[in-house]
Tab-separated table of C-alpha atoms and ligand atoms in Angstrom:
chain	number	residue	atom	x	y	z
A	114	MET	CA	0.050	-0.140	0.119
A	115	SER	CA	1.356	3.277	-0.831
A	116	SER	CA	2.299	5.812	1.939
A	117	GLU	CA	-0.373	8.251	1.122
A	118	LYS	CA	-3.236	5.400	0.654
A	119	MET	CA	-1.514	4.533	4.875
A	120	ARG	CA	-2.541	7.793	5.308
A	121	ASN	CA	-5.054	8.152	4.261
A	122	ARG	CA	-6.287	5.255	6.325
A	123	ALA	CA	-4.590	6.908	9.618
A	124	ALA	CA	-6.659	9.700	8.940
A	125	LEU	CA	-10.006	8.080	8.647
A	126	ILE	CA	-9.071	6.305	12.137
A	127	GLU	CA	-8.477	9.136	13.789
A	128	ARG	CA	-11.439	10.898	12.893
A	129	ILE	CA	-13.572	7.472	13.579
A	130	GLY	CA	-11.912	7.635	17.272
A	131	GLY	CA	-13.259	11.215	18.033
A	132	TYR	CA	-15.598	9.598	19.758
A	133	MET	CA	-13.546	8.165	22.011
A	134	THR	CA	-11.255	11.329	22.769
A	135	ALA	CA	-14.523	12.909	23.462
A	136	HIS	CA	-15.778	10.552	25.935
A	137	ALA	CA	-11.797	10.139	27.451
A	138	LEU	CA	-12.280	13.753	27.947
A	139	GLY	CA	-15.663	13.468	29.797
A	140	LEU	CA	-14.028	11.708	31.933
A	141	ALA	CA	-10.534	13.632	32.599
A	142	ALA	CA	-12.765	16.083	33.242
A	143	GLU	CA	-15.532	14.648	35.952
A	144	LEU	CA	-12.104	13.179	37.204
A	145	GLU	CA	-10.739	16.405	37.713
A	146	ILE	CA	-7.222	15.252	36.412
A	147	ALA	CA	-6.576	18.725	34.914
A	148	ASP	CA	-6.609	20.276	38.483
A	149	ARG	CA	-5.050	17.629	39.974
A	150	ILE	CA	-2.254	17.259	38.041
A	151	HIS	CA	-2.079	21.695	37.292
A	152	GLY	CA	1.484	22.421	38.080
A	153	GLY	CA	3.481	20.137	37.759
A	154	VAL	CA	4.147	15.957	37.169
A	155	CYS	CA	1.734	12.663	38.799
A	156	THR	CA	2.532	9.407	39.008
A	157	SER	CA	-0.926	7.146	37.542
A	158	ALA	CA	-0.734	5.655	40.799
A	159	GLU	CA	-1.653	8.968	43.390
A	160	LEU	CA	-3.790	10.499	40.557
A	161	ALA	CA	-5.623	7.003	40.765
A	162	ARG	CA	-5.897	6.804	44.637
A	163	GLU	CA	-6.997	10.590	44.115
A	164	THR	CA	-9.966	9.822	42.212
A	165	GLY	CA	-10.912	6.157	43.300
A	166	THR	CA	-10.392	4.525	40.429
A	167	HIS	CA	-8.258	1.296	39.155
A	168	GLU	CA	-4.522	2.286	38.225
A	169	PRO	CA	-3.724	0.588	35.502
A	170	SER	CA	-6.507	1.663	33.586
A	171	LEU	CA	-6.631	5.313	34.514
A	172	ARG	CA	-2.638	4.626	32.949
A	173	ARG	CA	-4.428	4.004	29.982
A	174	LEU	CA	-7.383	6.735	29.597
A	175	LEU	CA	-4.028	9.325	30.466
A	176	ARG	CA	-1.980	7.881	27.777
A	177	LEU	CA	-4.479	7.831	24.961
A	178	LEU	CA	-4.733	11.928	26.411
A	179	ALA	CA	-1.299	12.006	26.117
A	180	ALA	CA	-1.157	10.448	22.331
A	181	VAL	CA	-4.348	13.395	21.384
A	182	GLY	CA	-2.289	16.345	22.915
A	183	ILE	CA	-4.037	16.562	26.353
A	184	THR	CA	-1.486	15.428	28.957
A	185	THR	CA	1.925	14.673	28.362
A	186	GLU	CA	4.281	11.514	29.898
A	187	PRO	CA	7.488	13.081	30.499
A	188	ALA	CA	8.372	9.545	32.116
A	189	PRO	CA	6.701	6.264	32.293
A	190	GLY	CA	3.507	6.543	33.944
A	191	ARG	CA	4.321	10.071	35.006
A	192	PHE	CA	1.744	12.746	33.483
A	193	GLY	CA	1.441	16.372	33.437
A	194	LEU	CA	-0.478	18.627	30.841
A	195	THR	CA	-0.259	20.286	27.383
A	196	GLU	CA	-1.225	24.152	27.087
A	197	ILE	CA	-4.717	22.321	25.620
A	198	GLY	CA	-4.991	20.056	28.953
A	199	ASP	CA	-4.804	23.131	30.990
A	200	LEU	CA	-7.895	24.904	29.651
A	201	LEU	CA	-9.155	21.843	31.794
A	202	ARG	CA	-8.705	22.612	34.621
A	203	SER	CA	-11.492	24.412	36.617
A	204	ASP	CA	-9.726	27.529	37.964
A	205	SER	CA	-7.920	28.305	35.321
A	206	PRO	CA	-9.098	32.083	33.753
A	207	ASP	CA	-9.976	30.811	30.090
A	208	SER	CA	-11.301	27.148	31.642
A	209	LEU	CA	-13.415	25.447	29.372
A	210	TYR	CA	-14.263	22.750	32.557
A	211	ALA	CA	-17.681	23.395	32.443
A	212	PHE	CA	-17.776	22.892	28.920
A	213	THR	CA	-15.898	19.794	28.174
A	214	ARG	CA	-18.075	18.383	30.650
A	215	MET	CA	-21.529	19.299	29.405
A	216	PHE	CA	-20.398	18.939	25.783
A	217	CYS	CA	-19.058	15.048	27.108
A	218	HIS	CA	-21.992	14.869	29.135
A	219	GLU	CA	-24.448	11.652	28.751
A	220	SER	CA	-27.560	13.452	27.924
A	221	HIS	CA	-25.566	15.151	24.983
A	222	PHE	CA	-23.829	11.414	24.272
A	223	ARG	CA	-27.414	9.997	24.378
A	224	ALA	CA	-28.930	13.072	21.757
A	225	TRP	CA	-26.127	12.320	19.704
A	226	LEU	CA	-28.240	8.412	18.911
A	227	GLY	CA	-30.792	10.744	17.490
A	228	LEU	CA	-28.361	11.826	14.804
A	229	GLY	CA	-29.623	9.262	12.154
A	230	HIS	CA	-33.608	10.646	13.027
A	231	SER	CA	-32.646	14.024	13.148
A	232	VAL	CA	-30.361	13.271	9.386
A	233	ARG	CA	-33.885	11.348	7.946
A	234	THR	CA	-36.463	13.748	9.189
A	235	GLY	CA	-35.382	16.908	10.019
A	236	GLU	CA	-35.647	16.800	13.834
A	237	SER	CA	-34.360	17.120	16.381
A	238	GLY	CA	-32.417	13.959	17.726
A	239	TRP	CA	-33.100	15.029	21.527
A	240	ASP	CA	-36.144	15.768	21.455
A	241	HIS	CA	-36.705	11.992	20.115
A	242	VAL	CA	-34.816	10.848	22.739
A	243	PHE	CA	-35.822	12.673	25.683
A	244	GLY	CA	-39.131	13.541	24.548
A	245	ALA	CA	-38.747	16.998	25.672
A	246	ASN	CA	-37.029	20.091	24.378
A	247	ILE	CA	-33.445	20.410	25.398
A	248	TYR	CA	-34.171	23.898	27.414
A	249	ALA	CA	-37.948	21.950	28.654
A	250	TYR	CA	-35.182	19.126	29.573
A	251	LEU	CA	-32.727	21.376	30.984
A	252	ALA	CA	-35.596	23.337	33.515
A	253	ASP	CA	-36.162	20.067	34.877
A	254	ASN	CA	-32.637	19.520	35.399
A	255	PRO	CA	-31.239	22.341	37.332
A	256	GLU	CA	-27.907	20.764	38.490
A	257	LEU	CA	-27.771	20.026	34.353
A	258	SER	CA	-29.289	23.601	33.671
A	259	ALA	CA	-25.968	25.181	35.424
A	260	LEU	CA	-23.670	23.082	34.292
A	261	PHE	CA	-24.939	23.828	30.506
A	262	ASN	CA	-25.074	27.984	31.629
A	263	GLN	CA	-21.696	27.977	33.271
A	264	ALA	CA	-21.097	25.946	29.632
A	265	MET	CA	-22.203	28.793	27.758
A	266	SER	CA	-20.274	31.047	30.069
A	267	GLN	CA	-17.246	29.763	29.547
A	268	GLU	CA	-17.546	30.299	26.047
A	269	ALA	CA	-18.926	33.317	26.065
A	270	ARG	CA	-16.086	35.162	28.284
A	271	LEU	CA	-13.247	35.309	25.097
A	272	SER	CA	-15.801	36.779	22.915
A	273	ALA	CA	-17.373	39.218	25.577
A	274	GLY	CA	-14.753	40.745	25.931
A	275	GLN	CA	-14.041	41.372	21.464
A	276	ILE	CA	-17.870	42.157	21.320
A	277	ALA	CA	-17.060	44.711	23.686
A	278	ALA	CA	-14.453	46.203	22.258
A	279	ALA	CA	-15.868	45.874	18.363
A	280	TYR	CA	-18.640	47.742	18.810
A	281	ASP	CA	-19.242	52.223	19.865
A	282	PHE	CA	-21.546	51.618	22.845
A	283	SER	CA	-20.732	55.256	23.129
A	284	ASP	CA	-24.162	56.224	22.167
A	285	VAL	CA	-25.878	53.994	23.789
A	286	THR	CA	-28.123	54.162	27.459
A	287	THR	CA	-29.588	50.609	28.183
A	288	VAL	CA	-28.214	47.550	26.167
A	289	VAL	CA	-30.523	44.217	26.808
A	290	ASP	CA	-29.145	40.681	25.997
A	291	VAL	CA	-31.635	38.282	24.940
A	292	GLY	CA	-30.327	34.897	25.635
A	293	GLY	CA	-27.869	36.029	27.739
A	294	GLY	CA	-27.911	33.831	30.332
A	295	ASP	CA	-26.018	34.336	32.881
A	296	GLY	CA	-25.155	37.475	32.665
A	297	THR	CA	-21.121	36.819	31.483
A	298	LEU	CA	-21.800	38.792	27.970
A	299	ILE	CA	-23.494	41.845	29.805
A	300	SER	CA	-20.573	41.843	32.264
A	301	ALA	CA	-18.254	42.431	30.011
A	302	ILE	CA	-19.716	45.327	28.208
A	303	LEU	CA	-21.169	47.107	31.294
A	304	ARG	CA	-17.394	46.890	32.666
A	305	ALA	CA	-16.140	48.483	29.600
A	306	ASN	CA	-18.861	51.050	29.118
A	307	PRO	CA	-19.040	52.606	32.454
A	308	HIS	CA	-22.130	55.074	31.271
A	309	LEU	CA	-24.037	52.184	30.467
A	310	LYS	CA	-27.168	49.834	32.178
A	311	GLY	CA	-27.678	46.604	31.155
A	312	ILE	CA	-30.327	43.887	31.160
A	313	VAL	CA	-29.798	40.435	31.078
A	314	PHE	CA	-33.030	38.818	29.717
A	315	ASP	CA	-33.547	34.520	29.876
A	316	SER	CA	-35.548	31.725	30.559
A	317	PRO	CA	-36.088	30.990	34.667
A	318	SER	CA	-33.735	28.279	34.652
A	319	GLY	CA	-31.299	30.288	32.195
A	320	VAL	CA	-30.938	33.335	34.430
A	321	ALA	CA	-30.939	31.104	37.473
A	322	GLN	CA	-27.044	32.125	38.094
A	323	ALA	CA	-27.422	35.617	36.253
A	324	ASP	CA	-27.900	37.638	39.973
A	325	GLY	CA	-24.989	36.525	41.265
A	326	VAL	CA	-22.439	36.726	38.202
A	327	LEU	CA	-23.777	40.754	38.397
A	328	ALA	CA	-22.830	40.836	41.467
A	329	ASP	CA	-19.076	39.344	41.493
A	330	ALA	CA	-19.378	41.866	38.387
A	331	GLY	CA	-19.897	45.070	40.702
A	332	LEU	CA	-22.625	45.334	38.726
A	333	ALA	CA	-26.138	44.874	41.182
A	334	ASP	CA	-26.727	48.645	40.625
A	335	ARG	CA	-26.309	49.065	37.283
A	336	ALA	CA	-27.593	46.282	35.879
A	337	GLU	CA	-30.718	43.295	36.348
A	338	ALA	CA	-31.550	39.933	35.731
A	339	VAL	CA	-35.214	39.735	33.832
A	340	ALA	CA	-36.517	36.444	33.748
A	341	GLY	CA	-39.400	35.338	30.803
A	342	ASP	CA	-40.087	33.634	27.331
A	343	PHE	CA	-38.604	34.959	24.115
A	344	PHE	CA	-41.482	33.900	22.098
A	345	GLU	CA	-43.895	35.983	24.249
A	346	SER	CA	-42.396	39.199	25.175
A	347	ILE	CA	-39.091	41.031	25.869
A	348	PRO	CA	-37.844	43.835	27.947
A	349	ALA	CA	-38.797	46.739	26.385
A	350	ASN	CA	-36.998	49.774	27.903
A	351	GLY	CA	-34.004	48.949	26.007
A	352	ASP	CA	-31.914	51.480	23.129
A	353	LEU	CA	-29.503	48.611	22.050
A	354	TYR	CA	-30.818	44.718	21.984
A	355	LEU	CA	-28.305	41.913	21.718
A	356	ILE	CA	-28.891	39.004	20.750
A	357	LYS	CA	-25.823	36.120	20.610
A	358	SER	CA	-25.649	32.515	19.991
A	359	VAL	CA	-29.352	32.440	20.302
A	360	PHE	CA	-30.742	31.561	17.032
A	361	GLN	CA	-28.349	28.740	16.007
A	362	ASP	CA	-31.003	27.142	18.606
A	363	TRP	CA	-34.135	27.413	16.326
A	364	ASP	CA	-34.822	26.059	12.382
A	365	ASP	CA	-36.377	29.140	10.977
A	366	GLU	CA	-40.425	29.495	12.092
A	367	PRO	CA	-39.491	29.549	15.949
A	368	ALA	CA	-35.865	31.895	14.384
A	369	LYS	CA	-38.466	34.691	12.763
A	370	ALA	CA	-41.401	34.378	15.601
A	371	ILE	CA	-38.357	35.768	18.231
A	372	LEU	CA	-36.815	38.388	15.417
A	373	ARG	CA	-41.259	38.741	15.676
A	374	THR	CA	-41.250	39.174	19.390
A	375	CYS	CA	-38.095	42.257	19.037
A	376	ARG	CA	-39.962	44.064	16.347
A	377	ALA	CA	-43.216	44.332	18.334
A	378	HIS	CA	-40.951	45.075	22.067
A	379	MET	CA	-38.183	47.084	20.966
A	380	PRO	CA	-38.750	50.511	20.450
A	381	PRO	CA	-38.391	51.375	16.546
A	382	THR	CA	-35.414	53.651	17.161
A	383	ALA	CA	-33.729	50.196	18.694
A	384	THR	CA	-30.580	48.933	17.248
A	385	LEU	CA	-30.150	44.693	17.253
A	386	LEU	CA	-26.973	43.478	16.934
A	387	ILE	CA	-26.855	39.523	16.469
A	388	VAL	CA	-23.739	37.660	17.582
A	389	GLY	CA	-23.207	34.508	16.215
A	390	SER	CA	-21.242	32.195	13.269
A	391	LEU	CA	-21.843	32.811	9.983
A	392	LEU	CA	-21.530	29.495	7.543
A	393	PRO	CA	-19.531	29.747	4.534
A	394	GLU	CA	-21.762	29.841	1.498
A	395	ARG	CA	-19.999	26.189	1.185
A	396	ALA	CA	-17.852	23.655	3.048
A	397	ALA	CA	-13.770	23.840	2.708
A	398	PRO	CA	-11.700	21.745	5.270
A	399	GLY	CA	-10.380	23.100	8.103
A	400	ASP	CA	-12.390	25.578	10.964
A	401	PRO	CA	-14.800	22.253	11.328
A	402	ILE	CA	-16.203	24.503	14.675
A	403	MET	CA	-19.389	25.805	13.240
A	404	PHE	CA	-19.788	22.546	11.266
A	405	PHE	CA	-19.801	20.662	14.671
A	406	THR	CA	-22.224	23.874	16.037
A	407	ASP	CA	-24.188	22.982	13.017
A	408	VAL	CA	-25.297	19.921	13.058
A	409	ASN	CA	-24.984	19.972	17.203
A	410	MET	CA	-27.607	22.252	16.770
A	411	LEU	CA	-29.751	19.987	14.503
A	412	VAL	CA	-29.351	16.788	17.276
A	413	ASN	CA	-29.818	19.617	20.106
A	414	SER	CA	-32.404	21.094	19.464
A	415	GLY	CA	-33.810	21.181	15.436
A	416	GLY	CA	-31.595	24.514	14.891
A	417	ARG	CA	-29.040	25.777	12.510
A	418	GLU	CA	-25.887	28.022	11.768
A	419	ARG	CA	-27.133	30.047	8.831
A	420	THR	CA	-24.975	31.886	6.287
A	421	GLU	CA	-25.249	35.982	5.905
A	422	ALA	CA	-27.488	35.791	3.347
A	423	HIS	CA	-30.034	33.451	5.016
A	424	PHE	CA	-30.217	35.668	7.725
A	425	ARG	CA	-30.585	39.267	5.827
A	426	THR	CA	-33.765	37.077	4.298
A	427	LEU	CA	-34.828	36.161	7.843
A	428	LEU	CA	-34.346	39.651	8.580
A	429	ALA	CA	-36.421	41.025	6.132
A	430	GLU	CA	-39.184	39.082	6.391
A	431	THR	CA	-39.770	40.212	9.916
A	432	GLY	CA	-39.003	43.797	9.029
A	433	PHE	CA	-35.603	44.446	9.983
A	434	ALA	CA	-33.453	46.471	7.571
A	435	VAL	CA	-29.025	45.622	7.858
A	436	LYS	CA	-27.562	48.233	8.423
A	437	SER	CA	-23.510	46.405	8.907
A	438	VAL	CA	-21.895	43.411	8.479
A	439	ALA	CA	-18.974	42.710	10.733
A	440	LEU	CA	-17.530	39.534	9.727
A	441	ARG	CA	-15.253	37.618	12.643
A	442	ALA	CA	-15.777	41.409	14.307
A	443	ALA	CA	-15.039	39.085	17.343
A	444	GLY	CA	-12.432	36.086	17.000
A	445	PRO	CA	-14.547	33.641	14.923
A	446	LEU	CA	-18.145	35.392	15.430
A	447	SER	CA	-20.152	37.936	13.087
A	448	ILE	CA	-21.898	41.145	14.376
A	449	ILE	CA	-25.113	42.099	12.085
A	450	GLU	CA	-25.868	45.398	12.866
A	451	THR	CA	-29.809	45.731	12.020
A	452	ARG	CA	-32.698	48.473	13.014
A	453	PRO	CA	-36.591	48.015	12.808
A	454	ALA	CA	-37.153	48.629	8.781
B	656	SAM	C1	-26.736	29.041	23.073
B	656	SAM	S1	-27.190	29.637	24.579
B	656	SAM	C2	-26.565	30.541	24.823
B	656	SAM	C3	-26.509	32.114	25.753
B	656	SAM	C4	-25.688	32.971	26.037
B	656	SAM	N1	-26.014	34.051	24.668
B	656	SAM	C5	-24.344	33.095	25.455
B	656	SAM	O1	-24.054	32.977	23.433
B	656	SAM	O2	-23.618	32.406	26.320
B	656	SAM	C6	-28.818	30.098	24.510
B	656	SAM	C7	-29.744	31.097	25.273
B	656	SAM	O3	-31.268	31.371	25.113
B	656	SAM	C8	-32.049	30.928	26.299
B	656	SAM	N2	-33.386	30.515	25.900
B	656	SAM	C9	-34.100	29.383	25.323
B	656	SAM	N3	-35.219	29.101	25.202
B	656	SAM	C10	-35.633	30.633	26.004
B	656	SAM	C11	-36.857	31.449	25.448
B	656	SAM	N4	-37.940	30.673	25.375
B	656	SAM	N5	-36.907	32.555	26.285
B	656	SAM	C12	-35.843	32.898	27.040
B	656	SAM	N6	-34.741	32.554	26.585
B	656	SAM	C13	-34.546	31.602	26.351
B	656	SAM	C14	-31.231	29.451	27.426
B	656	SAM	O4	-31.636	30.100	28.622
B	656	SAM	C15	-30.106	30.009	27.097
B	656	SAM	O5	-29.701	30.550	27.453
């Protein structure tokens, strides 16, 4: 067999191993391996003692993680962390610990067993497997919901600073973050703009941790958390509305319903900023994260990522005029600035 064929076979097999890597990462996060070896090197025997696991098997897990670039094995049976592995620490400032736990959680693996159903029908695999929409499921499972909110916050933390820097808030008085989760984004924007007031609006389970986040950010006097349903109404007293990483959760009809709620309740002179990934018109190798998200949204909620043209159609159909599109203005995220038409 030619060496190119050998490479291709190995490349395919590595991709098949993706689900094994995800399971290994989920377990490593659950066992808090990164916190335990943070700043040094531990033996698998020490880690097994601390985690109450079977040492020879834990060692094999740690070696798999070394092979995919998460741990290091500087000497047989001794393990450290790579810079990527360091992101699994729960206390690192750019931690993806909760994000890893959530996306490698049993609920997600089970939902993905519904991928075939999703692709055959266009319906959510999550709903098919669990008999409930993901957000209804989270509302009934407060511990998982708190993990989900923390995972979203860890994802949002990096882009929050970039969004705060990418938009000129000087003429704005009150920002409303629609579907703003635990308030991580609005906190970053308010801290960067001391003249602003803010409202984080989300479902009751979505804002369950927001008061604490706003208080920790020293913003209790300038920001409030409001619970509600964006299919019914949103706060009417903003002059800038943000909606980040929300439309991807929904197929076109519910996405248009959310836009219509915004159109009906925001003042006619207010601005709506849609922040999220914009899919390219066609897929190419490299940069697969938004395509992971696209199919993950199909599975988790029957939603989708969209191209700029797709967003323009939805906005035109719901009474919005696009003022500007800033591609990749906040890391990988783009900002569509739109106003009631
Ligand atoms: C993918 S998360 C994005 C959270 C946040 N904007 C961010 O970027 O980190 C989607 C958010 O929509 C909220 N959501 C879902 N259904 C909702 C509803 N009917 N009304 C208000 N918020 C809702 C969820 O609770 C969740 O916080």
